[in-house]
Amino acid sequence: MGESIKNYDTYIEGMGKSFQDKLFFMDKIDDITELVDFGCADGTLIEHMSKGLPGVSLIGYDISQEMIKLAKGKDKTSGLFTSDFNEALSIVNANKSLLNLSSVIHEVYSYSMPYAISEFWNSVFNPGFQYIAIRDFCVSSSVNRKADVNDWVKVIQKADANQVLDYESIWGSITENRNLVHFLMKYRYVSNWEREVRENYFPITMEKLLSKVPTDKYEIIYFEDYVLPFTANKIDEDFGIQLHDSTHVKLLLKRKSGVMKYLS
Ligand SMILES: C[S@@+](CC[C@H](N)C(=O)[O-])C[C@H]1O[C@@H](n2cnc3c(N)ncnc32)[C@H](O)[C@@H]1O
């Protein structure tokens, strides 16, 4: 998975901060019996979900065996944690299942070979989950323009100059708005900087993400593009910059009635 995670505690703490936002789909779904959390990491999200989903079988899948070990060690939900996606699928009933993809799509794109990315989309859409919830970093292609010079100057004056240099050597000049916004999403992750600076938070545009949805099988029942309030406030506090581009997306897909169910 690319550069290793130097500090698991901060990596996990960083993911946990926005957990309420990650549960956006919970009040938008009808009764489900199984939920597969794809990229479950140490199981923190499953633990939060278990409180609002009594009686639902929770299954955590992660490609990282280290994460699965952590999840099993701290699990209080009697969930199943596995790094074998087929094992996860083997106990899912298509009629009443939800696949959750929280902050994982950008990692799949950042760390996988192209064939693995196609396999990933097959794993998402082929099994026939009733719901698919997606929440991740995502920008529209309209982010590709020159940065506002007043925002650029604020970063030059207030950011750690070495961090900017390091960032620009990988991603290019922050005079480009996309690069500036991307930098503002990651400058806080100092303790895992070597990994975070290389990770592409915006590997696919909103347009490309939406184009992946097989609209013959799924309809979008919820869509939101937004900036996390915590992040917006922090950037305002640290730089005096107000973000003008949405940096995140929440999507909830529901399988259309009459579409074949592939699972079980
Ligand atoms: C940023 S964390 C998100 C954790 C959790 N879903 C959340 O939102 O808090 C991304 C997780 O996805 C996992 N991951 C990355 N690529 C994956 C893949 N191809 N298949 C399964 N898990 C993957 C990583 O190991 C990591 O635990």
Short mmCIF file of C-alpha atoms and ligand atoms in Angstrom, two decimals:
data_model
loop_
_atom_site.label_atom_id
_atom_site.label_comp_id
_atom_site.label_asym_id
_atom_site.label_seq_id
_atom_site.Cartn_x
_atom_site.Cartn_y
_atom_site.Cartn_z
CA MET A 1 0.00 0.00 0.00
CA GLY A 2 2.66 2.54 -0.97
CA GLU A 3 4.55 4.40 1.75
CA SER A 4 3.91 2.68 5.06
CA ILE A 5 1.91 4.29 7.84
CA LYS A 6 4.49 5.56 10.36
CA ASN A 7 2.06 6.61 13.01
CA TYR A 8 -1.03 4.39 13.20
CA ASP A 9 -2.51 6.33 16.11
CA THR A 10 -2.60 9.65 14.24
CA TYR A 11 -3.72 7.97 10.99
CA ILE A 12 -6.63 6.36 12.83
CA GLU A 13 -7.40 9.47 14.88
CA GLY A 14 -7.50 11.54 11.66
CA MET A 15 -10.03 9.14 10.14
CA GLY A 16 -12.14 9.09 13.29
CA LYS A 17 -12.67 12.85 13.55
CA SER A 18 -15.34 12.99 10.91
CA PHE A 19 -17.18 9.79 11.83
CA GLN A 20 -20.58 11.48 12.17
CA ASP A 21 -20.30 12.77 8.64
CA LYS A 22 -19.34 9.25 7.56
CA LEU A 23 -22.63 7.90 8.89
CA PHE A 24 -24.72 10.19 6.64
CA PHE A 25 -26.58 7.25 5.07
CA MET A 26 -27.92 5.72 8.28
CA ASP A 27 -31.21 7.66 8.31
CA LYS A 28 -31.70 7.24 4.55
CA ILE A 29 -31.96 3.47 4.27
CA ASP A 30 -34.75 0.97 4.84
CA ASP A 31 -34.14 -2.12 6.89
CA ILE A 32 -30.95 -3.92 5.99
CA THR A 33 -29.64 -7.14 7.45
CA GLU A 34 -25.96 -6.92 6.47
CA LEU A 35 -23.50 -4.13 6.00
CA VAL A 36 -20.06 -4.56 4.47
CA ASP A 37 -17.63 -1.79 5.39
CA PHE A 38 -15.08 -1.87 2.55
CA GLY A 39 -11.77 -0.45 3.82
CA CYS A 40 -12.87 -0.80 7.44
CA ALA A 41 -9.39 -0.02 8.86
CA ASP A 42 -9.34 -0.65 12.64
CA GLY A 43 -13.14 -1.04 12.82
CA THR A 44 -13.83 2.35 14.44
CA LEU A 45 -16.58 3.18 11.95
CA ILE A 46 -18.21 -0.23 12.43
CA GLU A 47 -18.23 0.39 16.16
CA HIS A 48 -20.05 3.71 15.62
CA MET A 49 -22.47 2.15 13.13
CA SER A 50 -23.32 -0.74 15.45
CA LYS A 51 -25.04 1.69 17.83
CA GLY A 52 -27.52 2.84 15.18
CA LEU A 53 -27.98 -0.52 13.45
CA PRO A 54 -29.02 -3.05 16.06
CA GLY A 55 -29.54 -6.51 14.62
CA VAL A 56 -27.55 -5.77 11.46
CA SER A 57 -24.60 -8.10 10.77
CA LEU A 58 -21.55 -5.91 10.37
CA ILE A 59 -18.70 -7.13 8.22
CA GLY A 60 -15.42 -5.26 7.97
CA TYR A 61 -13.17 -5.86 4.99
CA ASP A 62 -9.75 -4.29 4.54
CA ILE A 63 -6.85 -5.11 2.25
CA SER A 64 -4.45 -4.47 5.14
CA GLN A 65 -3.96 -7.46 7.40
CA GLU A 66 -2.43 -5.12 9.98
CA MET A 67 -5.71 -3.18 10.11
CA ILE A 68 -7.79 -6.38 10.35
CA LYS A 69 -5.61 -7.51 13.25
CA LEU A 70 -6.22 -4.17 15.01
CA ALA A 71 -9.96 -4.38 14.28
CA LYS A 72 -10.27 -7.90 15.67
CA GLY A 73 -8.31 -6.89 18.75
CA LYS A 74 -10.59 -4.01 19.70
CA ASP A 75 -13.94 -5.26 18.35
CA LYS A 76 -16.91 -4.92 20.69
CA THR A 77 -19.58 -5.53 18.04
CA SER A 78 -19.09 -9.27 17.30
CA GLY A 79 -18.56 -8.19 13.70
CA LEU A 80 -16.67 -10.29 11.19
CA PHE A 81 -13.37 -8.73 10.09
CA THR A 82 -11.56 -10.14 7.10
CA SER A 83 -9.04 -9.30 4.42
CA ASP A 84 -10.79 -11.71 2.04
CA PHE A 85 -13.59 -9.94 0.16
CA ASN A 86 -15.14 -13.25 -0.95
CA GLU A 87 -15.46 -14.31 2.67
CA ALA A 88 -17.29 -11.05 3.35
CA LEU A 89 -19.61 -11.64 0.39
CA SER A 90 -20.33 -15.22 1.40
CA ILE A 91 -22.57 -14.09 4.24
CA VAL A 92 -24.38 -11.26 2.47
CA ASN A 93 -27.97 -11.32 1.23
CA ALA A 94 -28.36 -9.03 -1.78
CA ASN A 95 -31.91 -8.04 -0.90
CA LYS A 96 -30.98 -6.30 2.30
CA SER A 97 -27.34 -5.36 2.12
CA LEU A 98 -25.32 -2.17 2.08
CA LEU A 99 -21.77 -1.66 0.89
CA ASN A 100 -20.03 1.25 2.57
CA LEU A 101 -17.07 2.96 0.90
CA SER A 102 -15.78 5.59 3.26
CA SER A 103 -12.51 7.33 2.40
CA VAL A 104 -11.38 4.31 0.46
CA ILE A 105 -11.85 5.12 -3.24
CA HIS A 106 -9.05 7.69 -3.23
CA GLU A 107 -6.75 5.13 -1.57
CA VAL A 108 -7.63 2.43 -4.07
CA TYR A 109 -6.70 4.82 -6.89
CA SER A 110 -3.56 6.03 -5.13
CA TYR A 111 -2.11 2.64 -4.35
CA SER A 112 -3.46 0.18 -6.92
CA MET A 113 -2.42 -0.92 -10.39
CA PRO A 114 -4.97 -0.18 -13.15
CA TYR A 115 -6.24 -3.80 -13.29
CA ALA A 116 -6.89 -3.69 -9.52
CA ILE A 117 -8.91 -0.50 -9.97
CA SER A 118 -11.19 -2.23 -12.49
CA GLU A 119 -11.47 -5.20 -10.13
CA PHE A 120 -12.40 -2.79 -7.37
CA TRP A 121 -15.31 -1.35 -9.38
CA ASN A 122 -16.43 -4.90 -10.24
CA SER A 123 -16.47 -5.73 -6.51
CA VAL A 124 -18.60 -2.66 -5.89
CA PHE A 125 -21.20 -3.02 -8.62
CA ASN A 126 -21.30 -6.70 -9.60
CA PRO A 127 -22.43 -8.38 -6.38
CA GLY A 128 -25.76 -6.51 -6.39
CA PHE A 129 -25.79 -4.79 -2.99
CA GLN A 130 -29.10 -3.09 -2.32
CA TYR A 131 -27.38 0.13 -1.25
CA ILE A 132 -23.93 1.54 -1.89
CA ALA A 133 -22.79 4.46 0.27
CA ILE A 134 -19.80 6.49 -0.87
CA ARG A 135 -18.08 9.25 1.01
CA ASP A 136 -14.70 10.55 -0.02
CA PHE A 137 -12.53 13.38 -1.13
CA CYS A 138 -13.62 14.49 -4.58
CA VAL A 139 -13.35 17.65 -6.66
CA SER A 140 -15.09 18.65 -9.84
CA SER A 141 -12.94 19.21 -12.92
CA SER A 142 -13.78 22.91 -12.50
CA VAL A 143 -11.07 22.96 -9.79
CA ASN A 144 -8.55 23.08 -12.65
CA ARG A 145 -7.87 26.80 -12.98
CA LYS A 146 -5.32 29.31 -11.72
CA ALA A 147 -5.34 29.81 -7.95
CA ASP A 148 -6.55 33.11 -6.53
CA VAL A 149 -3.33 35.09 -6.03
CA ASN A 150 -4.48 36.28 -2.59
CA ASP A 151 -4.89 32.67 -1.44
CA TRP A 152 -1.53 31.75 -2.92
CA VAL A 153 0.23 34.58 -1.07
CA LYS A 154 -1.39 33.53 2.22
CA VAL A 155 0.00 30.01 1.85
CA ILE A 156 3.46 31.34 0.93
CA GLN A 157 3.47 33.56 4.00
CA LYS A 158 1.95 31.20 6.55
CA ALA A 159 2.74 27.60 5.58
CA ASP A 160 5.93 25.75 6.46
CA ALA A 161 8.14 26.58 3.45
CA ASN A 162 9.77 23.13 3.44
CA GLN A 163 6.39 21.46 3.44
CA VAL A 164 5.34 23.54 0.41
CA LEU A 165 8.60 22.73 -1.40
CA ASP A 166 8.19 19.06 -0.67
CA TYR A 167 4.58 19.14 -1.86
CA GLU A 168 5.35 21.08 -5.04
CA SER A 169 8.19 18.70 -5.97
CA ILE A 170 5.53 15.96 -6.21
CA TRP A 171 2.36 17.74 -7.35
CA GLY A 172 3.57 20.90 -9.07
CA SER A 173 3.03 24.56 -8.35
CA ILE A 174 0.40 25.75 -5.90
CA THR A 175 -0.31 28.60 -8.32
CA GLU A 176 -2.66 25.98 -9.80
CA ASN A 177 -5.91 25.98 -7.84
CA ARG A 178 -6.17 22.16 -7.77
CA ASN A 179 -2.70 21.91 -6.26
CA LEU A 180 -3.41 24.64 -3.73
CA VAL A 181 -6.66 22.99 -2.58
CA HIS A 182 -4.95 19.58 -2.44
CA PHE A 183 -2.17 21.07 -0.28
CA LEU A 184 -4.75 22.60 2.05
CA MET A 185 -6.32 19.16 2.53
CA LYS A 186 -3.05 17.61 3.72
CA TYR A 187 -0.71 20.15 5.40
CA ARG A 188 -2.09 19.18 8.83
CA TYR A 189 -0.91 15.57 8.58
CA VAL A 190 2.60 16.30 9.76
CA SER A 191 3.27 13.07 11.64
CA ASN A 192 2.55 10.86 8.60
CA TRP A 193 3.72 13.52 6.14
CA GLU A 194 5.95 11.23 4.04
CA ARG A 195 2.95 9.04 3.22
CA GLU A 196 0.30 11.75 3.08
CA VAL A 197 2.27 14.09 0.81
CA ARG A 198 2.43 11.36 -1.83
CA GLU A 199 -1.16 10.17 -1.55
CA ASN A 200 -3.45 11.54 -4.23
CA TYR A 201 -6.58 12.76 -2.43
CA PHE A 202 -8.23 13.74 -5.72
CA PRO A 203 -7.39 10.86 -8.06
CA ILE A 204 -10.70 11.02 -9.88
CA THR A 205 -12.94 13.95 -10.55
CA MET A 206 -16.58 14.08 -9.55
CA GLU A 207 -17.48 13.72 -13.22
CA LYS A 208 -15.43 10.51 -13.50
CA LEU A 209 -16.81 9.13 -10.24
CA LEU A 210 -20.39 9.75 -11.34
CA SER A 211 -19.66 8.19 -14.72
CA LYS A 212 -18.83 4.92 -12.91
CA VAL A 213 -22.39 4.52 -11.63
CA PRO A 214 -24.20 1.87 -13.71
CA THR A 215 -27.42 3.82 -14.07
CA ASP A 216 -29.27 0.81 -15.49
CA LYS A 217 -28.80 -0.93 -12.13
CA TYR A 218 -28.58 1.87 -9.58
CA GLU A 219 -30.23 5.19 -8.93
CA ILE A 220 -28.65 7.96 -6.90
CA ILE A 221 -30.95 8.66 -3.97
CA TYR A 222 -28.65 11.13 -2.19
CA PHE A 223 -25.88 13.40 -3.45
CA GLU A 224 -23.96 16.12 -1.69
CA ASP A 225 -20.73 17.88 -2.57
CA TYR A 226 -19.35 19.97 0.23
CA VAL A 227 -16.41 21.06 2.37
CA LEU A 228 -16.12 19.52 5.82
CA PRO A 229 -16.89 22.32 8.29
CA PHE A 230 -13.97 21.30 10.54
CA THR A 231 -11.53 21.51 7.62
CA ALA A 232 -12.95 24.80 6.33
CA ASN A 233 -12.66 26.37 9.79
CA LYS A 234 -9.11 25.11 10.30
CA ILE A 235 -7.98 26.46 6.92
CA ASP A 236 -9.63 29.78 7.69
CA GLU A 237 -7.95 29.83 11.11
CA ASP A 238 -4.49 28.84 9.82
CA PHE A 239 -4.40 30.84 6.56
CA GLY A 240 -7.42 33.12 6.42
CA ILE A 241 -8.50 31.30 3.26
CA GLN A 242 -12.12 30.47 2.44
CA LEU A 243 -12.38 27.46 0.16
CA HIS A 244 -14.46 27.98 -2.97
CA ASP A 245 -14.43 24.40 -4.23
CA SER A 246 -16.20 21.40 -2.76
CA THR A 247 -13.63 18.85 -1.66
CA HIS A 248 -15.84 15.95 -0.59
CA VAL A 249 -18.76 13.95 -1.87
CA LYS A 250 -21.47 11.86 -0.28
CA LEU A 251 -23.43 9.54 -2.54
CA LEU A 252 -26.06 6.95 -1.74
CA LEU A 253 -27.05 4.53 -4.47
CA LYS A 254 -30.02 2.21 -4.39
CA ARG A 255 -30.41 -0.81 -6.62
CA LYS A 256 -33.32 -0.34 -8.99
CA SER A 257 -36.23 -2.67 -8.44
CA GLY A 258 -36.37 -5.52 -10.90
CA VAL A 259 -32.60 -5.56 -11.34
CA MET A 260 -31.13 -9.02 -10.88
CA LYS A 261 -29.72 -9.80 -7.47
CA TYR A 262 -26.45 -11.63 -7.76
CA LEU A 263 -25.68 -12.44 -4.16
CA SER A 264 -26.88 -15.66 -2.45
C1 LIG B 1 -8.45 6.36 4.96
S1 LIG B 1 -8.80 4.76 5.57
C2 LIG B 1 -10.55 4.86 5.83
C3 LIG B 1 -11.03 4.00 6.96
C4 LIG B 1 -12.53 4.03 7.22
N1 LIG B 1 -13.29 3.51 6.10
C5 LIG B 1 -12.99 5.41 7.54
O1 LIG B 1 -13.66 6.06 6.73
O2 LIG B 1 -12.66 5.91 8.63
C6 LIG B 1 -8.69 3.77 4.13
C7 LIG B 1 -8.68 2.27 4.40
O3 LIG B 1 -8.88 1.59 3.15
C8 LIG B 1 -8.02 0.47 3.09
N2 LIG B 1 -7.80 0.17 1.68
C9 LIG B 1 -7.05 0.84 0.77
N3 LIG B 1 -7.10 0.23 -0.43
C10 LIG B 1 -7.93 -0.82 -0.29
C11 LIG B 1 -8.39 -1.84 -1.18
N4 LIG B 1 -8.01 -1.88 -2.47
N5 LIG B 1 -9.24 -2.77 -0.70
C12 LIG B 1 -9.62 -2.76 0.60
N6 LIG B 1 -9.20 -1.84 1.50
C13 LIG B 1 -8.37 -0.89 1.05
C14 LIG B 1 -6.78 0.92 3.83
O4 LIG B 1 -6.04 -0.20 4.30
C15 LIG B 1 -7.36 1.76 4.96
O5 LIG B 1 -7.59 0.99 6.10
#
